[in-house]
Short mmCIF file of C-alpha atoms in Angstrom, two decimals:
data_model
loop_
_atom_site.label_atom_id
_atom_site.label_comp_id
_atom_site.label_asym_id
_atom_site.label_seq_id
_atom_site.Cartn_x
_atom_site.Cartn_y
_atom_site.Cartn_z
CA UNK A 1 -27.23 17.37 -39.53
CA UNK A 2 -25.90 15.35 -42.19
CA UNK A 3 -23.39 12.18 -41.58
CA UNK A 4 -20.82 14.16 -43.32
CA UNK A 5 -21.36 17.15 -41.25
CA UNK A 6 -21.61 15.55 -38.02
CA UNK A 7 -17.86 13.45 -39.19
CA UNK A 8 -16.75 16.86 -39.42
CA UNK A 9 -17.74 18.38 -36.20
CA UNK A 10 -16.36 14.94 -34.40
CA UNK A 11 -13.15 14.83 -36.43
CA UNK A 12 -10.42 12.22 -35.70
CA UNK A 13 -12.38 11.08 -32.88
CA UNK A 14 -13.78 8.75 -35.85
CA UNK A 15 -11.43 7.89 -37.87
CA UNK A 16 -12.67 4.74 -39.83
CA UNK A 17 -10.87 3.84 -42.97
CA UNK A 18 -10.66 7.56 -44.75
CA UNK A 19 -6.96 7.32 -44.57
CA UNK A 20 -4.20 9.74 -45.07
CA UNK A 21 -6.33 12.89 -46.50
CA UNK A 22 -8.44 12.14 -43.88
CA UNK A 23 -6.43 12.17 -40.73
CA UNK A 24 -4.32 15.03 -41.54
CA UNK A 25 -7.15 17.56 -42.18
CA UNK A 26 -7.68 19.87 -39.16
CA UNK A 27 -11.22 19.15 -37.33
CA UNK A 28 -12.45 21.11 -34.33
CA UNK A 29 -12.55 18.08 -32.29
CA UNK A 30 -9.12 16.73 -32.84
CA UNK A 31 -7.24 15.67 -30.05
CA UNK A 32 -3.48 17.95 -30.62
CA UNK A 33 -0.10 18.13 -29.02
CA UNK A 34 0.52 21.49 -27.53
CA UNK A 35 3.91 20.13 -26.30
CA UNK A 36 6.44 17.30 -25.50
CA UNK A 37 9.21 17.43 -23.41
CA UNK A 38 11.58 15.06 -21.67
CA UNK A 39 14.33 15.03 -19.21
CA UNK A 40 17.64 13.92 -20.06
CA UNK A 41 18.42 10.37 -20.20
CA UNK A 42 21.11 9.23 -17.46
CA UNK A 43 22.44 6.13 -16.70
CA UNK A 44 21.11 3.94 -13.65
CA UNK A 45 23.54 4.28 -10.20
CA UNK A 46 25.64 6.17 -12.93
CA UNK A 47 24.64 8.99 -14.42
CA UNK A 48 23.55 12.38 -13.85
CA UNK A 49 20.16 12.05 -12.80
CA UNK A 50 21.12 8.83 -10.30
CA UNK A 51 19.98 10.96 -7.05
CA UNK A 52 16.98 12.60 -8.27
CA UNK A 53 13.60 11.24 -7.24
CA UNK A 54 10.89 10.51 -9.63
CA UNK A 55 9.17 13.29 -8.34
CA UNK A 56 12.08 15.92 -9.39
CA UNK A 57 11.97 14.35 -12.60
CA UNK A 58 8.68 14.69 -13.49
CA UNK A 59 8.11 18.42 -12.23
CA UNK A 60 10.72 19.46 -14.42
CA UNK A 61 8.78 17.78 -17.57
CA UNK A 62 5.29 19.10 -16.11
CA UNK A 63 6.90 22.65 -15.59
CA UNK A 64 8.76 22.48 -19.08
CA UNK A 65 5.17 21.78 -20.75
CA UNK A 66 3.90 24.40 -19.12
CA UNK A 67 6.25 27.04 -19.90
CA UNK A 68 6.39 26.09 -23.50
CA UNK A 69 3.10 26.31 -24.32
CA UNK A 70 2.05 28.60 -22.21
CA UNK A 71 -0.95 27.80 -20.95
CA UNK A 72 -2.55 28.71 -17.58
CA UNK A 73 -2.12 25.48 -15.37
CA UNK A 74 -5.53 26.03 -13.88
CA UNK A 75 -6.89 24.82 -17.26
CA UNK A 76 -4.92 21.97 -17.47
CA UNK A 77 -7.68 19.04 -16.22
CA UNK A 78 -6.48 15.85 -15.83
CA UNK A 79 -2.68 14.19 -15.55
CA UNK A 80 -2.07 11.24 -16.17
CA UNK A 81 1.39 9.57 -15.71
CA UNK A 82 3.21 6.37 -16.48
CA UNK A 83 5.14 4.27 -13.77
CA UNK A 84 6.11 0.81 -13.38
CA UNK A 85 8.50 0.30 -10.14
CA UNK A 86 7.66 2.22 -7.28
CA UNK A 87 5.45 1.01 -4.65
CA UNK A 88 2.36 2.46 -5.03
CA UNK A 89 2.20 3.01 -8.77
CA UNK A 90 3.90 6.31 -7.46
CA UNK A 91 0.67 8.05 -6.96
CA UNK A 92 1.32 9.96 -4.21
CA UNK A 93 4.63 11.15 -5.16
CA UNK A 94 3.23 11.86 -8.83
CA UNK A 95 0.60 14.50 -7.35
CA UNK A 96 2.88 15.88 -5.41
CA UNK A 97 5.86 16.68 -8.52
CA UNK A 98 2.21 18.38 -10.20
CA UNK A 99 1.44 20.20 -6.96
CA UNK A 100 4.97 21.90 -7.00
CA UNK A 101 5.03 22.03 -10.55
CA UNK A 102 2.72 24.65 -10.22
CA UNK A 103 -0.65 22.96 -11.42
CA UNK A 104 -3.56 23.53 -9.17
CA UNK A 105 -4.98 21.09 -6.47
CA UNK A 106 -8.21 20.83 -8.87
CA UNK A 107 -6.02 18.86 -11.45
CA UNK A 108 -6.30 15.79 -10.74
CA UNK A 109 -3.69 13.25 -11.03
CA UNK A 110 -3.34 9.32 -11.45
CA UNK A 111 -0.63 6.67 -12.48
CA UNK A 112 -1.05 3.34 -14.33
CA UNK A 113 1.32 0.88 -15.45
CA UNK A 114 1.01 -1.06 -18.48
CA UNK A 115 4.97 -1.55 -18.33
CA UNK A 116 6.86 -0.30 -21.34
CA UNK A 117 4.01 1.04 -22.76
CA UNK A 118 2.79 2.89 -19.61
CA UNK A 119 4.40 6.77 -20.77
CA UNK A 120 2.33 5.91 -24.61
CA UNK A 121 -0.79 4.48 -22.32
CA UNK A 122 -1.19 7.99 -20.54
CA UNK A 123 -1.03 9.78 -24.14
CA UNK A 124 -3.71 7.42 -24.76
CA UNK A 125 -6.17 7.84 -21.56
CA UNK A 126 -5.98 11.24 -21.74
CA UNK A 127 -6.66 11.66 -25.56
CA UNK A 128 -9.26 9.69 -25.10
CA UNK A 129 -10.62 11.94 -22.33
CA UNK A 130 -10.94 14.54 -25.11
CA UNK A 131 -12.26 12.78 -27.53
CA UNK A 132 -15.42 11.77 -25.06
CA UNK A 133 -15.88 15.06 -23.76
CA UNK A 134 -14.65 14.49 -20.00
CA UNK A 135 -11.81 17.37 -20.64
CA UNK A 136 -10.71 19.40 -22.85
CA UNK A 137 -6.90 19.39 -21.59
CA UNK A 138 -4.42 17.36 -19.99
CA UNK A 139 -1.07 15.63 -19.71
CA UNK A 140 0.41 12.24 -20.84
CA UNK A 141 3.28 11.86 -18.60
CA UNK A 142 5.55 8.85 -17.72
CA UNK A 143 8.75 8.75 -15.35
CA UNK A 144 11.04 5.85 -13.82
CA UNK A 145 13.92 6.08 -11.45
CA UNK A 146 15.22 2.49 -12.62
CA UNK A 147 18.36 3.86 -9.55
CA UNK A 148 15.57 3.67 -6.80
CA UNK A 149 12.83 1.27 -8.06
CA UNK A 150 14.78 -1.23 -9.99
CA UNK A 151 15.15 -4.84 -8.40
CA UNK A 152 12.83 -3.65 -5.64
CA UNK A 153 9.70 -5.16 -5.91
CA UNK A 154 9.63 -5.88 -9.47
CA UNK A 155 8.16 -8.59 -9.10
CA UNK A 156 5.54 -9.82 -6.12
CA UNK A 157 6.96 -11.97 -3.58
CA UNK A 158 4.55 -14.68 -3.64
CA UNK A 159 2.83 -16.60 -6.61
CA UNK A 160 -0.12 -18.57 -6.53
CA UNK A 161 0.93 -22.21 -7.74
CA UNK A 162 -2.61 -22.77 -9.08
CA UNK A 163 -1.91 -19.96 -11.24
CA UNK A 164 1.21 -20.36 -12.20
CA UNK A 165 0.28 -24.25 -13.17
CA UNK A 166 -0.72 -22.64 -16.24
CA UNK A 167 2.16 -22.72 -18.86
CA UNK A 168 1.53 -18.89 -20.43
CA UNK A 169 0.84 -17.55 -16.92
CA UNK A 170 4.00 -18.80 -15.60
CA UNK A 171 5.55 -18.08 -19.31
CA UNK A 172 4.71 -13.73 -17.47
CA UNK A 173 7.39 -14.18 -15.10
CA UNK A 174 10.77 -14.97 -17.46
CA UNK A 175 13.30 -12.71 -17.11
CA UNK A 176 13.17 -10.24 -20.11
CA UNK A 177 16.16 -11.10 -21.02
CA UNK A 178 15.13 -14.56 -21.64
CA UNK A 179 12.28 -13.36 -23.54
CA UNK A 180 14.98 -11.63 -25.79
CA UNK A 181 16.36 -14.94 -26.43
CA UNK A 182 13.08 -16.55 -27.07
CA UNK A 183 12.27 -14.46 -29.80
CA UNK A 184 16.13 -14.92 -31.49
CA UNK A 185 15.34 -18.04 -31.53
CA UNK A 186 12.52 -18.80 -32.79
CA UNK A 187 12.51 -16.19 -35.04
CA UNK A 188 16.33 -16.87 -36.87
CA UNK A 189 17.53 -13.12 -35.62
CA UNK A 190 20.90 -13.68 -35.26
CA UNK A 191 23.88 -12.17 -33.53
CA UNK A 192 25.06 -10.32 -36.27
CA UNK A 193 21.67 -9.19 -37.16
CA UNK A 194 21.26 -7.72 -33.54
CA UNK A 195 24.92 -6.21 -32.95
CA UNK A 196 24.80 -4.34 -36.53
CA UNK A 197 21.41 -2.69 -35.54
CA UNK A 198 22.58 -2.39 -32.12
CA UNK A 199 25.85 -0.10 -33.56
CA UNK A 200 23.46 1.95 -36.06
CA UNK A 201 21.67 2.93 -32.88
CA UNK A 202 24.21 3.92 -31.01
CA UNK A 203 26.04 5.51 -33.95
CA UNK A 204 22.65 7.86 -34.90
CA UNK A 205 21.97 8.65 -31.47
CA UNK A 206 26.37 9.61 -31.25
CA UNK A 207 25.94 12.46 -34.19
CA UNK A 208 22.09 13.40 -33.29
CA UNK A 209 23.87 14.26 -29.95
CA UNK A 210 26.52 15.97 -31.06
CA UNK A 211 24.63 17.84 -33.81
CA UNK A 212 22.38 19.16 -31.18
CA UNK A 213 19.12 17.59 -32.29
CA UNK A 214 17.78 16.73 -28.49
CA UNK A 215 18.21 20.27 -27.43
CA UNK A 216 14.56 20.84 -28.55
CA UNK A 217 13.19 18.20 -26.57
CA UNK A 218 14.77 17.90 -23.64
CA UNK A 219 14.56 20.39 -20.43
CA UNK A 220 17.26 20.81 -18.02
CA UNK A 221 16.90 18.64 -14.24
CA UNK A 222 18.39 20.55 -11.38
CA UNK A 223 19.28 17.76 -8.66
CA UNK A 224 21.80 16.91 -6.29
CA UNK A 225 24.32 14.53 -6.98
CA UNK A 226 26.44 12.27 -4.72
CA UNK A 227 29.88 11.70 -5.46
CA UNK A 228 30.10 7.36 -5.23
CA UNK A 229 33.70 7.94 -4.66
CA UNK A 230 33.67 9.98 -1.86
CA UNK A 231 30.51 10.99 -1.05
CA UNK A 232 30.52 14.48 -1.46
CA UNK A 233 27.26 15.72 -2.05
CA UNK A 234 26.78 18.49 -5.13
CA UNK A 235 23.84 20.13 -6.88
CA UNK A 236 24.25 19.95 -10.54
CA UNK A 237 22.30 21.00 -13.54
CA UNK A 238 21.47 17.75 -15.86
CA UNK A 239 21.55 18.93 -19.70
CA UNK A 240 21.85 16.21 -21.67
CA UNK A 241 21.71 12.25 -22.52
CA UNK A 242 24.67 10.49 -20.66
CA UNK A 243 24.58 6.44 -22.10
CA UNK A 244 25.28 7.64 -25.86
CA UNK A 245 28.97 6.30 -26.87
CA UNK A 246 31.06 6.93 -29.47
CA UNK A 247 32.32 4.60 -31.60
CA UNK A 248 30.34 1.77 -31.02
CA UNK A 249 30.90 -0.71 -33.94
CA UNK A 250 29.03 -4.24 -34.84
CA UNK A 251 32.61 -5.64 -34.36
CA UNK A 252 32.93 -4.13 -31.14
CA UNK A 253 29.62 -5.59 -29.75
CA UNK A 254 30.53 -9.41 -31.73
CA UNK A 255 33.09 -9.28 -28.41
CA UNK A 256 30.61 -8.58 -25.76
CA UNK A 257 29.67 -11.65 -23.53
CA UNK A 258 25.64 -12.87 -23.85
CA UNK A 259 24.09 -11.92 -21.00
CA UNK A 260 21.38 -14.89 -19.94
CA UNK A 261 22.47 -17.62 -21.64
CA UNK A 262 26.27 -19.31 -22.64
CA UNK A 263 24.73 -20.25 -25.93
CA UNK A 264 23.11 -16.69 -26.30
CA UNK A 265 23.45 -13.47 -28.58
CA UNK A 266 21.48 -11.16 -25.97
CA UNK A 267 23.98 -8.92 -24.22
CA UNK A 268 24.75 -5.67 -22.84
CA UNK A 269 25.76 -3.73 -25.92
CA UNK A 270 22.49 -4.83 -27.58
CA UNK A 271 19.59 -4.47 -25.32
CA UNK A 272 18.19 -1.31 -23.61
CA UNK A 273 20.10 0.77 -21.00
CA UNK A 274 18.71 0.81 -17.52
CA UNK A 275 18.13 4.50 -17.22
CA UNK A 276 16.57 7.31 -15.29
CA UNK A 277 14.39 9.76 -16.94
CA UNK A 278 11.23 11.70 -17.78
CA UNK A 279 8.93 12.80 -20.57
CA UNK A 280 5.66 14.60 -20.72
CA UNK A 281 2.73 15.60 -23.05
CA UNK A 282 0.07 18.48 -22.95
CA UNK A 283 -3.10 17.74 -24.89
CA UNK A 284 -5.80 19.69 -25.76
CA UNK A 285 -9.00 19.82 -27.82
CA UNK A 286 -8.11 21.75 -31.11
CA UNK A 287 -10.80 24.18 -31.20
CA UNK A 288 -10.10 24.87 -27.39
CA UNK A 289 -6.14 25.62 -28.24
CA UNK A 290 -7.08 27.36 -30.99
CA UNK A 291 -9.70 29.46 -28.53
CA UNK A 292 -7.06 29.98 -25.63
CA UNK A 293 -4.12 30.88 -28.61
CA UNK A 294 -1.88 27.61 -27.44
CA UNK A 295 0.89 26.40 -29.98
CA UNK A 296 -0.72 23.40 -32.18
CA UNK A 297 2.46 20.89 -32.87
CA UNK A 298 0.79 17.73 -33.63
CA UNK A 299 -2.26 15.75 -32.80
CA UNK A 300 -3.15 12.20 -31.64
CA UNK A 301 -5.17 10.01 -34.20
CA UNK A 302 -5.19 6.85 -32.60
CA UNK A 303 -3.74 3.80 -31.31
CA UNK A 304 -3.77 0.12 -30.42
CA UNK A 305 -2.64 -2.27 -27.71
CA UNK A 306 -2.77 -6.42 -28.53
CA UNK A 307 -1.89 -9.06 -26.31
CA UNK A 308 1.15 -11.96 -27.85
CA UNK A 309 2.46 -15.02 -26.32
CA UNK A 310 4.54 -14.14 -22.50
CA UNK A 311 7.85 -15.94 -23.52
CA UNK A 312 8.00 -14.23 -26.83
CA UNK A 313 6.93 -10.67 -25.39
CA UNK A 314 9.18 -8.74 -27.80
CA UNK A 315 7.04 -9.66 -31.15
CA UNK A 316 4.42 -6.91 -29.91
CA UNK A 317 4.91 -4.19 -32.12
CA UNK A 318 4.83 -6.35 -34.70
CA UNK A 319 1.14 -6.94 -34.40
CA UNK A 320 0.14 -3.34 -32.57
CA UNK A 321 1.44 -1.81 -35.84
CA UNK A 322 -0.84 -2.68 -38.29
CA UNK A 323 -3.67 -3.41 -35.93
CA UNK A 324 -3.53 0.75 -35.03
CA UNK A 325 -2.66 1.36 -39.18
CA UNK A 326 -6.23 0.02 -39.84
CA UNK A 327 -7.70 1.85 -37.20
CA UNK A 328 -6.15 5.16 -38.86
CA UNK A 329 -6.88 4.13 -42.60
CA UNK A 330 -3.75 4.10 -43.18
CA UNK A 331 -0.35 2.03 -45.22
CA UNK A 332 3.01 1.53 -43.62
CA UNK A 333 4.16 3.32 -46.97
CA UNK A 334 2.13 6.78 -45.55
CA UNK A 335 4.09 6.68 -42.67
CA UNK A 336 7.13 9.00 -42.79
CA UNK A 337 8.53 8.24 -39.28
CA UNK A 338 8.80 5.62 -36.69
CA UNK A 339 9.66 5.17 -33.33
CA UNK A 340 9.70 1.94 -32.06
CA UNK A 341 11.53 1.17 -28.87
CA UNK A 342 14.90 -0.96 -29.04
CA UNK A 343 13.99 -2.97 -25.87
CA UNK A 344 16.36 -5.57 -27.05
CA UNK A 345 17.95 -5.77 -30.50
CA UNK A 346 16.47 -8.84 -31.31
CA UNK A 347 12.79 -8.12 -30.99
CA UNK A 348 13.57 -4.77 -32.65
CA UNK A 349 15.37 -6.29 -35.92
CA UNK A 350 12.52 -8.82 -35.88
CA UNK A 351 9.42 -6.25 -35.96
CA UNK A 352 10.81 -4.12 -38.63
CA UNK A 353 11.91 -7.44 -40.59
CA UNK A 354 8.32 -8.50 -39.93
CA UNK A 355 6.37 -5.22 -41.28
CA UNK A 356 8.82 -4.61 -43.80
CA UNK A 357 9.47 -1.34 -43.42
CA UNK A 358 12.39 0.98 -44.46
CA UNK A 359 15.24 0.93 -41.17
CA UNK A 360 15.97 4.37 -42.67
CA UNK A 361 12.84 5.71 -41.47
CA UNK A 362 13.30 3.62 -38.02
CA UNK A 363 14.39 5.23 -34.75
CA UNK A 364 16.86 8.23 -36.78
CA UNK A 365 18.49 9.79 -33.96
CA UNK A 366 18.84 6.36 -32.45
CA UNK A 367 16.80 4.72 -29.65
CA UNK A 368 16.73 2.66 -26.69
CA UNK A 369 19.96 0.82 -26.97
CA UNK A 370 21.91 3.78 -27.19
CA UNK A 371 20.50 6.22 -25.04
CA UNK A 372 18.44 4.01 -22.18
CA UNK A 373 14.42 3.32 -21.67
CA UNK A 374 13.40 4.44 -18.48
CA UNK A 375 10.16 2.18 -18.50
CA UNK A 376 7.26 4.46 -17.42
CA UNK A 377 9.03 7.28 -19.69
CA UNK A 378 9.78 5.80 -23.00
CA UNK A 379 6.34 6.17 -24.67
CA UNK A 380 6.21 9.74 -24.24
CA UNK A 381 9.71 10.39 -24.77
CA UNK A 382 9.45 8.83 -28.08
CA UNK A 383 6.79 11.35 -29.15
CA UNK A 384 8.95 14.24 -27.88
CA UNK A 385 11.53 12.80 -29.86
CA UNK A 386 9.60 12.23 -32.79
CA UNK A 387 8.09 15.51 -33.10
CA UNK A 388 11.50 17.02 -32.89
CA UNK A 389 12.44 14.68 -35.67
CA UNK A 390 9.40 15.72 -38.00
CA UNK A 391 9.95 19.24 -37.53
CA UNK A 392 13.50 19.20 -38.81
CA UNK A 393 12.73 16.52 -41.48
CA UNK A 394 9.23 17.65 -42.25
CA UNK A 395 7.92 14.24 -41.82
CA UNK A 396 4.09 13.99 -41.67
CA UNK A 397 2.81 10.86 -40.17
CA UNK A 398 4.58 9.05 -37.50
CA UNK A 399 4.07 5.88 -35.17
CA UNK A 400 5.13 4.63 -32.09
CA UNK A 401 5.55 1.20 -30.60
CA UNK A 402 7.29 -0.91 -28.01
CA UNK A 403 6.91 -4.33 -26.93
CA UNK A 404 5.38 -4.71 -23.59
CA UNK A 405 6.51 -7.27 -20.74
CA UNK A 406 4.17 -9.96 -19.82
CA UNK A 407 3.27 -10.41 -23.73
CA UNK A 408 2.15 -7.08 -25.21
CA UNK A 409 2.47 -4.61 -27.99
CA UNK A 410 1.11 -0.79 -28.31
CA UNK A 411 1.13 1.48 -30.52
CA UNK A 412 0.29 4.87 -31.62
CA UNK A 413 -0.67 7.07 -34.78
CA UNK A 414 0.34 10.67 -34.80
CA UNK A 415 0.21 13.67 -37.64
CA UNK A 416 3.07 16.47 -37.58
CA UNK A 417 1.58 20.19 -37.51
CA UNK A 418 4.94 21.85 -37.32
#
């Protein structure tokens, strides 16, 4: 077999520096999207989905992945799903939402956390999974209830002081908040820099909303619902995004109070909503979707996760970006679409200044800011939400990214088969 040949039969599994031509030709062995869903985004103690239990959330996304592409759930392999506050990693309760979703006690199921990045990270394990041969389907999942978990063992009661002695380890327990700050700082981002991009969001995510655009992407949550005001206990049917406002203006956020620090330009209106929420991804090996007849929407090409300083952990995409780019061959001027999570405004407005790439092609229906980032779901709701957007726009190439707490970036390379 010839090198060429065999590049063919292993397709984007090696990807190497062939670059755009390359990665969005069809190969056999191609890891693909057969579909991406996510819950509605509610508010923390708030919203709509304040009650449910991670476990609700995520059988809706696992049954909405399932329905769309239609696939028999026996054949589904391996899940893996993204968590960051529950005790446990939320392992238990994780199989159990896939049990009742109606996948088979042979799938197995595990969590991981790698924070922000933990709903992108399960994309990642599992594609990978394909791409070696260990399956040939399986799910990227990530859910948080930020209601239940939040606050509650977020961080470990007890730190070694041997450890923490050292000024970057003890640099991984700052309040992200802080971090926000940090980067402001030492990076020039200024107020006005951060409340302007802070309004776009919330203004594209405002008409995205009303225009219908997340109708694709999200499935409905049935739950129960507890009145705070008087208790009375209702079952309700969650639709739609709740922490989207309306006319949310950089002048209006110039009079919001900083939030860590008298002196600081990090606030509420600026930063990411604490939010409850869901996403999910089904993954298969292209010439096995095309064999069982599944819907092809995308595919996976590849991805990267880098480590930055702790105290300035918002910087991350910044240096995941190019690091997966070069992995995929590719320029930042090939890439039609990106999604890169608005953890806070200022570490957002620093990684696009950084890359230099066009804020019109940045987060279009809006991001983090103005619709919430439940932790272990952002990095697969961003491909839902991505997808969506290429298949309306007919973008080709898109990449994700977030910052990562504890001094981290990932990101991920994606092609559009819509």
């Amino acid at each position: 077999m010839s090198a060429l040949e065999r590049v063919k039969e292993l397709g984007s599994s090696i990807v190497g520096k062939a670059g755009k031509a390359y990665i969005t030709t069809p190969f056999p062995n191609d890891v693909v999207i057969c579909a991406a869903v996510r819950t509605p985004i509610t508010k923390a103690r708030k919203g709509g989905l304040k009650d449910a239990c991670p476990e609700d959330m995520l059988a809706a996304v696992f049954k909405g992945v399932i329905e769309r592409s239609g696939i028999d759930p026996a054949l589904v392999e391996d899940v893996a799903v993204g968590n960051v506050l529950p005790p446990g990693g939320g392992a238990t309760v994780a199989r159990m939402a896939a049990l009742y979703a109606g996948l088979p006690n042979t799938t197995a199921v595990n969590t991981l956390n790698r924070q922000c990045s933990s709903g992108l990270a399960t994309v990642m394990q599992i594609a990978n999974e394909i791409s070696t041969g260990q399956i040939d389907i399986g799910i990227g999942a990530g859910v948080e209830s930020m209601t239940m978990g939040y606050g509650a063992g977020a961080m470990p009661e007890n730190i070694s002081e041997e450890v923490s002695s050292n000024p970057e380890a003890a640099d991984c327990l700052l309040p992200m908040g802080i971090t926000s700050e940090n980067v402001a700082k030492e990076f020039g981002v200024t107020r006005a820099a951060q409340d302007k991009f802070a309004a776009r969001s919330y203004n594209l995510a405002d008409a995205a909303q009303k225009a219908g655009k997340f109708k694709d992407e999200i499935v409905p949550v049935k739950t129960k619902w507890v009145d705070p005001k008087s208790g009375d206990e209702k079952t309700i049917t969650v639709t739609e995004d709740d922490g989207i406002r309306s006319g949310v203006t950089a002048e209006s956020l110039s009079k919001v109070k900083p939030a860590f620090a008298k002196d600081g330009t990090t606030h509420a209106g600026n930063a990411s909503q604490v939010s409850d929420g869901a996403a999910a991804v089904l993954l298969a090996r292209r010439s096995v979707a095309h064999k069982l007849g599944l819907p092809i929407i995308g595919k996976y090409v590849t991805g990267a996760i880098v480590g930055v300083p702790p105290k300035v952990m918002g910087i991350g995409p910044a240096f995941a970006i190019p690091k997966a780019l070069e992995k995929a061959g590719i320029s930042k001027e090939e890439v039609d679409l990106w999604e890169i999570n608005e953890a806070f405004a200022s570490q957002a407005v620093y990684s696009v200044e950084k890359l230099q790439i066009s804020l019109e092609k940045v987060n279009p229906v809006g991001g983090a800011i103005a619709f919430g980032h439940p932790l272990g779901a952002t990095g697969s709701r961003q491909i839902a939400t991505a997808l969506s957007q290429c298949k309306r726009s007919g973008a080709k190439i898109f990449v994700t990214s977030m910052c990562i707490g504890s001094g981290m970036g990932a990101a991920g390379v994606f092609v559009n088969e819509q």
